Structure formats: C-alpha cells, structure tokens
Amino acid sequence: MSVQWYFEDFHPGQEIDLGERIVTEEEIVAFARDFDPQPFHVDREAGAASIYGGVIASGWHTCSMMMRMVVDGMMCAASSLGSPGLEKVRWIRPLHPGDTLRVRYITQQVKASASKPDRGVVWSKWIATNQHGEEVCTVEGMGMFGRRPREGSHD
C-alpha cells in the first residue's frame, strides 16, 4: 500500500468526494435481517404500511456503507491509526432501494499530538446525500493519522 494521506495532508474546510453507490433492496434486507430486523427494513408489505411507504435501509446500514466508502475512497491510502470514537450520528431521511448514496469527507479540525509526535488527530464530518442532493446521514468524529516520515528517517 502506498500512503498518500498523512496527518499533514488534512486542513480545516477540506472536502474529499468519496464517490457514490446505488443501494439495492437486496442489500438493505440482507443487512437488516442480520443486524436490524425491524419490519420496515426486512418486509415489503410492512414497509409499505409504515410511515416510510416502503422498505428503507437501517441507519446502521447507511453508516456501514459510508464507512466502506471512506475506506475505499481514502483510508486505504492513508496513514490511519484508527479512531477514538464518534461524537454524533444523525439519520436525517430514509434511504430507499434504488437511491444513490454519495459521501463527502469534510475536515473540521486538526491537532498534532503533544505527547506522541508521530501522529495527530483529525476531526471530520461525513455527509451522505441521495441522488437529489438531500442529506441522508451525517457522522461526526475523529481519526488518528500518522505524521509524514522525515527525509532520511527509518519510520
């Protein structure tokens, strides 16, 4: 793996477009059967009779898809050291079969570690929208990233 994103590459206000994917009813139901089997996630008739008018993705499924897009679109090429946690998750509107999920990673704040000079923390907000540009979900949290190795170092 070639690292393209180090702590120093992040700055407040930066937006990274992580692409899009179409969400299928099959994946919505499969995820929900395993992890969130509420009727409006797993059953067409129950979904149709609900306030949502059809099957919708679990919010946890939406977050999982967002995570996959963040990993594929950036983290696989980053000096990521994991995350100490999330601060806020918002499910703003339902995600329906056939919707196109688009994710943006927005850097909000960066801070180099005072006690561990080989890393820093990046606070970010992930914004997921549908094909109409409407917000579906937001996730706010932090990630730890390694600092860029100095020239001539053996890091």
PDB file of C-alpha atoms in Angstrom:
ATOM      1  CA  MET A   1       0.000   0.000   0.000  1.00  0.00           C
ATOM      2  CA  SER A   2       1.269   3.406  -0.930  1.00  0.00           C
ATOM      3  CA  VAL A   3       0.376   6.066   1.633  1.00  0.00           C
ATOM      4  CA  GLN A   4      -0.973   9.218   0.058  1.00  0.00           C
ATOM      5  CA  TRP A   5      -2.682  10.780   3.078  1.00  0.00           C
ATOM      6  CA  TYR A   6      -0.683  11.696   6.171  1.00  0.00           C
ATOM      7  CA  PHE A   7      -1.776  13.889   9.064  1.00  0.00           C
ATOM      8  CA  GLU A   8      -0.136  16.899   7.382  1.00  0.00           C
ATOM      9  CA  ASP A   9      -2.372  16.497   4.326  1.00  0.00           C
ATOM     10  CA  PHE A  10      -5.544  17.432   6.208  1.00  0.00           C
ATOM     11  CA  HIS A  11      -6.684  21.014   6.801  1.00  0.00           C
ATOM     12  CA  PRO A  12      -9.910  22.572   8.118  1.00  0.00           C
ATOM     13  CA  GLY A  13     -12.533  23.125   5.431  1.00  0.00           C
ATOM     14  CA  GLN A  14     -11.083  20.481   3.121  1.00  0.00           C
ATOM     15  CA  GLU A  15     -13.686  18.375   1.289  1.00  0.00           C
ATOM     16  CA  ILE A  16     -12.954  14.965  -0.170  1.00  0.00           C
ATOM     17  CA  ASP A  17     -15.568  13.498  -2.508  1.00  0.00           C
ATOM     18  CA  LEU A  18     -15.725   9.757  -1.912  1.00  0.00           C
ATOM     19  CA  GLY A  19     -17.985   8.890  -4.802  1.00  0.00           C
ATOM     20  CA  GLU A  20     -21.351   7.219  -4.944  1.00  0.00           C
ATOM     21  CA  ARG A  21     -23.101   3.877  -4.994  1.00  0.00           C
ATOM     22  CA  ILE A  22     -26.605   2.686  -5.762  1.00  0.00           C
ATOM     23  CA  VAL A  23     -28.348   0.972  -2.869  1.00  0.00           C
ATOM     24  CA  THR A  24     -30.327  -2.192  -3.649  1.00  0.00           C
ATOM     25  CA  GLU A  25     -33.313  -3.664  -1.856  1.00  0.00           C
ATOM     26  CA  GLU A  26     -31.467  -6.992  -1.605  1.00  0.00           C
ATOM     27  CA  GLU A  27     -28.581  -5.481   0.358  1.00  0.00           C
ATOM     28  CA  ILE A  28     -30.949  -3.449   2.566  1.00  0.00           C
ATOM     29  CA  VAL A  29     -32.915  -6.569   3.522  1.00  0.00           C
ATOM     30  CA  ALA A  30     -29.813  -8.761   3.946  1.00  0.00           C
ATOM     31  CA  PHE A  31     -28.143  -6.270   6.303  1.00  0.00           C
ATOM     32  CA  ALA A  32     -31.350  -5.753   8.264  1.00  0.00           C
ATOM     33  CA  ARG A  33     -32.033  -9.478   8.636  1.00  0.00           C
ATOM     34  CA  ASP A  34     -28.645  -9.878  10.302  1.00  0.00           C
ATOM     35  CA  PHE A  35     -28.405  -6.669  12.317  1.00  0.00           C
ATOM     36  CA  ASP A  36     -31.641  -4.622  12.495  1.00  0.00           C
ATOM     37  CA  PRO A  37     -34.664  -6.803  11.665  1.00  0.00           C
ATOM     38  CA  GLN A  38     -37.349  -4.189  12.171  1.00  0.00           C
ATOM     39  CA  PRO A  39     -40.323  -4.872   9.860  1.00  0.00           C
ATOM     40  CA  PHE A  40     -39.853  -1.756   7.670  1.00  0.00           C
ATOM     41  CA  HIS A  41     -36.276  -2.887   6.929  1.00  0.00           C
ATOM     42  CA  VAL A  42     -36.987  -6.513   6.025  1.00  0.00           C
ATOM     43  CA  ASP A  43     -40.553  -6.790   4.717  1.00  0.00           C
ATOM     44  CA  ARG A  44     -42.002  -5.038   1.660  1.00  0.00           C
ATOM     45  CA  GLU A  45     -45.596  -5.126   2.905  1.00  0.00           C
ATOM     46  CA  ALA A  46     -44.656  -3.898   6.376  1.00  0.00           C
ATOM     47  CA  GLY A  47     -42.530  -1.183   4.802  1.00  0.00           C
ATOM     48  CA  ALA A  48     -45.379  -0.119   2.526  1.00  0.00           C
ATOM     49  CA  ALA A  49     -47.748   0.076   5.502  1.00  0.00           C
ATOM     50  CA  SER A  50     -45.250   2.098   7.552  1.00  0.00           C
ATOM     51  CA  ILE A  51     -44.721   5.847   7.643  1.00  0.00           C
ATOM     52  CA  TYR A  52     -41.884   5.286   5.136  1.00  0.00           C
ATOM     53  CA  GLY A  53     -44.073   3.884   2.350  1.00  0.00           C
ATOM     54  CA  GLY A  54     -41.638   1.072   1.606  1.00  0.00           C
ATOM     55  CA  VAL A  55     -38.552  -0.776   2.749  1.00  0.00           C
ATOM     56  CA  ILE A  56     -35.779   1.539   3.944  1.00  0.00           C
ATOM     57  CA  ALA A  57     -32.171   0.958   4.911  1.00  0.00           C
ATOM     58  CA  SER A  58     -31.297   0.665   8.561  1.00  0.00           C
ATOM     59  CA  GLY A  59     -29.410   3.718   9.769  1.00  0.00           C
ATOM     60  CA  TRP A  60     -26.629   1.359  10.803  1.00  0.00           C
ATOM     61  CA  HIS A  61     -26.517   0.022   7.263  1.00  0.00           C
ATOM     62  CA  THR A  62     -26.220   3.575   5.953  1.00  0.00           C
ATOM     63  CA  CYS A  63     -23.319   4.204   8.357  1.00  0.00           C
ATOM     64  CA  SER A  64     -21.680   0.940   7.289  1.00  0.00           C
ATOM     65  CA  MET A  65     -21.923   1.887   3.620  1.00  0.00           C
ATOM     66  CA  MET A  66     -20.484   5.311   4.436  1.00  0.00           C
ATOM     67  CA  MET A  67     -17.595   3.661   6.288  1.00  0.00           C
ATOM     68  CA  ARG A  68     -16.873   1.431   3.315  1.00  0.00           C
ATOM     69  CA  MET A  69     -16.829   4.446   1.014  1.00  0.00           C
ATOM     70  CA  VAL A  70     -14.466   6.320   3.356  1.00  0.00           C
ATOM     71  CA  VAL A  71     -12.139   3.307   3.490  1.00  0.00           C
ATOM     72  CA  ASP A  72     -12.211   2.691  -0.271  1.00  0.00           C
ATOM     73  CA  GLY A  73     -12.003   6.370  -1.174  1.00  0.00           C
ATOM     74  CA  MET A  74      -9.312   7.488   1.244  1.00  0.00           C
ATOM     75  CA  MET A  75      -8.385   5.367   4.270  1.00  0.00           C
ATOM     76  CA  CYS A  76      -6.831   2.544   2.253  1.00  0.00           C
ATOM     77  CA  ALA A  77      -4.246   5.091   1.094  1.00  0.00           C
ATOM     78  CA  ALA A  78      -3.921   6.860   4.462  1.00  0.00           C
ATOM     79  CA  SER A  79      -1.690   6.529   7.483  1.00  0.00           C
ATOM     80  CA  SER A  80      -4.824   5.813   9.533  1.00  0.00           C
ATOM     81  CA  LEU A  81      -4.268   4.647  13.093  1.00  0.00           C
ATOM     82  CA  GLY A  82      -7.944   4.094  13.855  1.00  0.00           C
ATOM     83  CA  SER A  83     -10.420   6.254  15.702  1.00  0.00           C
ATOM     84  CA  PRO A  84     -11.008   7.056  19.367  1.00  0.00           C
ATOM     85  CA  GLY A  85     -14.707   7.399  18.586  1.00  0.00           C
ATOM     86  CA  LEU A  86     -17.652   9.236  17.121  1.00  0.00           C
ATOM     87  CA  GLU A  87     -19.347  12.231  18.626  1.00  0.00           C
ATOM     88  CA  LYS A  88     -22.566  12.410  16.632  1.00  0.00           C
ATOM     89  CA  VAL A  89     -24.551  10.349  14.132  1.00  0.00           C
ATOM     90  CA  ARG A  90     -27.696  11.758  12.523  1.00  0.00           C
ATOM     91  CA  TRP A  91     -30.141   9.847  10.342  1.00  0.00           C
ATOM     92  CA  ILE A  92     -31.867  12.695   8.559  1.00  0.00           C
ATOM     93  CA  ARG A  93     -34.031  10.998   5.952  1.00  0.00           C
ATOM     94  CA  PRO A  94     -34.667   7.413   4.865  1.00  0.00           C
ATOM     95  CA  LEU A  95     -32.534   5.684   2.268  1.00  0.00           C
ATOM     96  CA  HIS A  96     -34.705   3.725  -0.181  1.00  0.00           C
ATOM     97  CA  PRO A  97     -33.881   0.951  -2.628  1.00  0.00           C
ATOM     98  CA  GLY A  98     -32.589   2.473  -5.851  1.00  0.00           C
ATOM     99  CA  ASP A  99     -31.280   5.608  -4.130  1.00  0.00           C
ATOM    100  CA  THR A 100     -27.774   6.762  -4.976  1.00  0.00           C
ATOM    101  CA  LEU A 101     -25.693   7.336  -1.872  1.00  0.00           C
ATOM    102  CA  ARG A 102     -22.920   9.961  -2.226  1.00  0.00           C
ATOM    103  CA  VAL A 103     -20.429  10.673   0.570  1.00  0.00           C
ATOM    104  CA  ARG A 104     -18.172  13.648   1.286  1.00  0.00           C
ATOM    105  CA  TYR A 105     -15.476  13.770   3.986  1.00  0.00           C
ATOM    106  CA  ILE A 106     -15.051  17.259   5.437  1.00  0.00           C
ATOM    107  CA  THR A 107     -12.082  18.052   7.665  1.00  0.00           C
ATOM    108  CA  GLN A 108     -13.193  20.245  10.544  1.00  0.00           C
ATOM    109  CA  GLN A 109     -10.141  20.475  12.795  1.00  0.00           C
ATOM    110  CA  VAL A 110      -6.622  19.043  13.041  1.00  0.00           C
ATOM    111  CA  LYS A 111      -4.297  18.818  16.026  1.00  0.00           C
ATOM    112  CA  ALA A 112      -0.849  17.305  16.251  1.00  0.00           C
ATOM    113  CA  SER A 113      -0.350  15.159  19.340  1.00  0.00           C
ATOM    114  CA  ALA A 114       1.772  16.850  22.017  1.00  0.00           C
ATOM    115  CA  SER A 115       2.660  13.570  23.711  1.00  0.00           C
ATOM    116  CA  LYS A 116       3.124  11.381  20.607  1.00  0.00           C
ATOM    117  CA  PRO A 117       4.954  13.314  17.895  1.00  0.00           C
ATOM    118  CA  ASP A 118       4.416  10.570  15.295  1.00  0.00           C
ATOM    119  CA  ARG A 119       0.674  11.281  14.983  1.00  0.00           C
ATOM    120  CA  GLY A 120      -2.170  13.734  15.036  1.00  0.00           C
ATOM    121  CA  VAL A 121      -5.951  13.815  15.310  1.00  0.00           C
ATOM    122  CA  VAL A 122      -8.322  14.897  12.543  1.00  0.00           C
ATOM    123  CA  TRP A 123     -11.909  15.806  13.404  1.00  0.00           C
ATOM    124  CA  SER A 124     -14.208  15.258  10.462  1.00  0.00           C
ATOM    125  CA  LYS A 125     -17.801  15.241   9.339  1.00  0.00           C
ATOM    126  CA  TRP A 126     -19.033  12.742   6.780  1.00  0.00           C
ATOM    127  CA  ILE A 127     -22.081  13.852   4.832  1.00  0.00           C
ATOM    128  CA  ALA A 128     -24.169  11.354   2.879  1.00  0.00           C
ATOM    129  CA  THR A 129     -26.676  12.611   0.351  1.00  0.00           C
ATOM    130  CA  ASN A 130     -29.108  10.942  -2.025  1.00  0.00           C
ATOM    131  CA  GLN A 131     -29.448  11.450  -5.773  1.00  0.00           C
ATOM    132  CA  HIS A 132     -31.436  14.648  -5.146  1.00  0.00           C
ATOM    133  CA  GLY A 133     -28.636  16.184  -3.070  1.00  0.00           C
ATOM    134  CA  GLU A 134     -30.687  15.786   0.119  1.00  0.00           C
ATOM    135  CA  GLU A 135     -28.787  14.891   3.281  1.00  0.00           C
ATOM    136  CA  VAL A 136     -29.476  11.340   4.397  1.00  0.00           C
ATOM    137  CA  CYS A 137     -26.953  10.889   7.213  1.00  0.00           C
ATOM    138  CA  THR A 138     -24.112  12.747   8.907  1.00  0.00           C
ATOM    139  CA  VAL A 139     -21.359  11.310  11.070  1.00  0.00           C
ATOM    140  CA  GLU A 140     -19.011  13.445  13.165  1.00  0.00           C
ATOM    141  CA  GLY A 141     -15.953  12.045  14.851  1.00  0.00           C
ATOM    142  CA  MET A 142     -12.212  11.867  14.902  1.00  0.00           C
ATOM    143  CA  GLY A 143      -9.461   9.796  13.416  1.00  0.00           C
ATOM    144  CA  MET A 144      -5.808   9.382  14.250  1.00  0.00           C
ATOM    145  CA  PHE A 145      -3.266   9.639  11.440  1.00  0.00           C
ATOM    146  CA  GLY A 146       0.454   9.084  11.316  1.00  0.00           C
ATOM    147  CA  ARG A 147       2.711  12.032  10.545  1.00  0.00           C
ATOM    148  CA  ARG A 148       4.732  12.077   7.345  1.00  0.00           C
ATOM    149  CA  PRO A 149       8.135  10.417   7.901  1.00  0.00           C
ATOM    150  CA  ARG A 150      11.056  12.830   7.822  1.00  0.00           C
ATOM    151  CA  GLU A 151      13.514  12.506   4.959  1.00  0.00           C
ATOM    152  CA  GLY A 152      16.246  10.035   5.856  1.00  0.00           C
ATOM    153  CA  SER A 153      14.316   8.564   8.805  1.00  0.00           C
ATOM    154  CA  HIS A 154      13.680   4.845   9.067  1.00  0.00           C
ATOM    155  CA  ASP A 155       9.980   5.238  10.016  1.00  0.00           C
TER     156      ASP A 155
END
